[in-house]
Amino acid sequence: MGFLVHSHCDFFAPFRHPSQFQVGVRTNQLDNSSVRYGVAVFPAAADTAIAVGEMTHVFVSRDIETATPIPDSNRKALAAND
C-alpha cells in the first residue's frame, strides 16, 4: 500500500470550478521504495501552468507498515512516466 508523505502546490493564477482544465503528472524521481511526482494544472488549451506541485508516495508493507521496495510492475509503469 502507499502513504502520501509529502505534498505541496504553488498557485500562479486563480481558477474556478467548474471550468475546463488539464492536469499533467510525471515521475520526477524513482527510488527504491518511494516515488516523487510532479504535477501541473493548465487551463484548457493553454501552454502555461497556473499551478505546479510535487507529491511523495512511499510504498509500505501492509503487515508491518514499513517502507518496502516498489513492486516491479509498478516500477515499470512509473519509469515510463518520466
Short mmCIF file of C-alpha atoms in Angstrom, two decimals:
data_model
loop_
_atom_site.label_atom_id
_atom_site.label_comp_id
_atom_site.label_asym_id
_atom_site.label_seq_id
_atom_site.Cartn_x
_atom_site.Cartn_y
_atom_site.Cartn_z
CA MET A 1 0.00 0.00 0.00
CA GLY A 2 1.11 3.58 -0.32
CA PHE A 3 1.45 6.53 2.02
CA LEU A 4 1.46 10.10 0.77
CA VAL A 5 4.22 11.56 2.95
CA HIS A 6 4.73 14.99 1.38
CA SER A 7 2.83 17.32 -0.92
CA HIS A 8 2.91 20.96 -1.90
CA CYS A 9 1.42 23.18 -4.58
CA ASP A 10 2.29 26.66 -5.82
CA PHE A 11 -0.53 28.64 -7.45
CA PHE A 12 0.26 31.29 -10.06
CA ALA A 13 -3.26 32.27 -11.13
CA PRO A 14 -6.79 31.63 -9.89
CA PHE A 15 -9.11 29.08 -11.43
CA ARG A 16 -12.68 28.21 -10.58
CA HIS A 17 -14.66 25.03 -10.67
CA PRO A 18 -16.44 24.21 -12.87
CA SER A 19 -14.03 25.19 -15.58
CA GLN A 20 -12.07 23.26 -18.16
CA PHE A 21 -8.51 22.44 -17.20
CA GLN A 22 -5.96 19.67 -17.66
CA VAL A 23 -3.65 18.12 -15.09
CA GLY A 24 -0.27 16.72 -16.08
CA VAL A 25 1.51 14.19 -13.86
CA ARG A 26 5.02 12.83 -14.29
CA THR A 27 7.56 10.84 -12.31
CA ASN A 28 10.24 13.25 -11.07
CA GLN A 29 12.28 10.74 -9.04
CA LEU A 30 12.02 6.98 -8.62
CA ASP A 31 13.83 5.45 -5.63
CA ASN A 32 13.81 2.01 -4.02
CA SER A 33 10.60 2.46 -2.00
CA SER A 34 9.38 5.93 -2.94
CA VAL A 35 8.38 7.98 -5.95
CA ARG A 36 8.19 11.75 -6.29
CA TYR A 37 5.55 13.01 -8.73
CA GLY A 38 5.46 16.38 -10.44
CA VAL A 39 2.01 17.86 -11.09
CA ALA A 40 0.92 20.83 -13.21
CA VAL A 41 -2.53 22.34 -13.82
CA PHE A 42 -3.25 24.02 -17.15
CA PRO A 43 -6.34 25.95 -18.28
CA ALA A 44 -7.97 24.35 -21.32
CA ALA A 45 -5.85 24.78 -24.47
CA ALA A 46 -3.11 26.73 -22.63
CA ASP A 47 0.62 26.06 -22.56
CA THR A 48 1.34 27.87 -19.28
CA ALA A 49 0.63 26.17 -15.95
CA ILE A 50 -1.47 28.01 -13.39
CA ALA A 51 -0.31 25.69 -10.58
CA VAL A 52 2.57 23.26 -10.06
CA GLY A 53 3.41 20.91 -7.24
CA GLU A 54 5.00 17.71 -6.04
CA MET A 55 3.88 14.67 -4.07
CA THR A 56 6.00 11.93 -2.49
CA HIS A 57 4.44 8.48 -2.27
CA VAL A 58 6.14 5.76 -0.18
CA PHE A 59 5.32 2.09 -0.72
CA VAL A 60 4.91 0.28 2.60
CA SER A 61 4.32 -3.27 3.76
CA ARG A 62 0.64 -3.72 4.62
CA ASP A 63 1.52 -6.05 7.53
CA ILE A 64 4.11 -4.02 9.40
CA GLU A 65 3.77 -0.58 7.76
CA THR A 66 7.45 -0.11 6.97
CA ALA A 67 8.95 1.00 3.68
CA THR A 68 9.18 -1.76 1.10
CA PRO A 69 10.66 -1.85 -2.42
CA ILE A 70 8.35 -0.73 -5.20
CA PRO A 71 6.94 -3.82 -6.97
CA ASP A 72 8.45 -4.41 -10.42
CA SER A 73 5.13 -3.93 -12.24
CA ASN A 74 4.61 -0.55 -10.56
CA ARG A 75 8.25 0.47 -11.12
CA LYS A 76 7.99 -0.27 -14.84
CA ALA A 77 4.85 1.87 -15.18
CA LEU A 78 6.34 4.72 -13.13
CA ALA A 79 9.60 4.67 -15.09
CA ALA A 80 7.64 5.03 -18.34
CA ASN A 81 6.04 8.22 -16.98
CA ASP A 82 9.17 10.33 -16.53
#
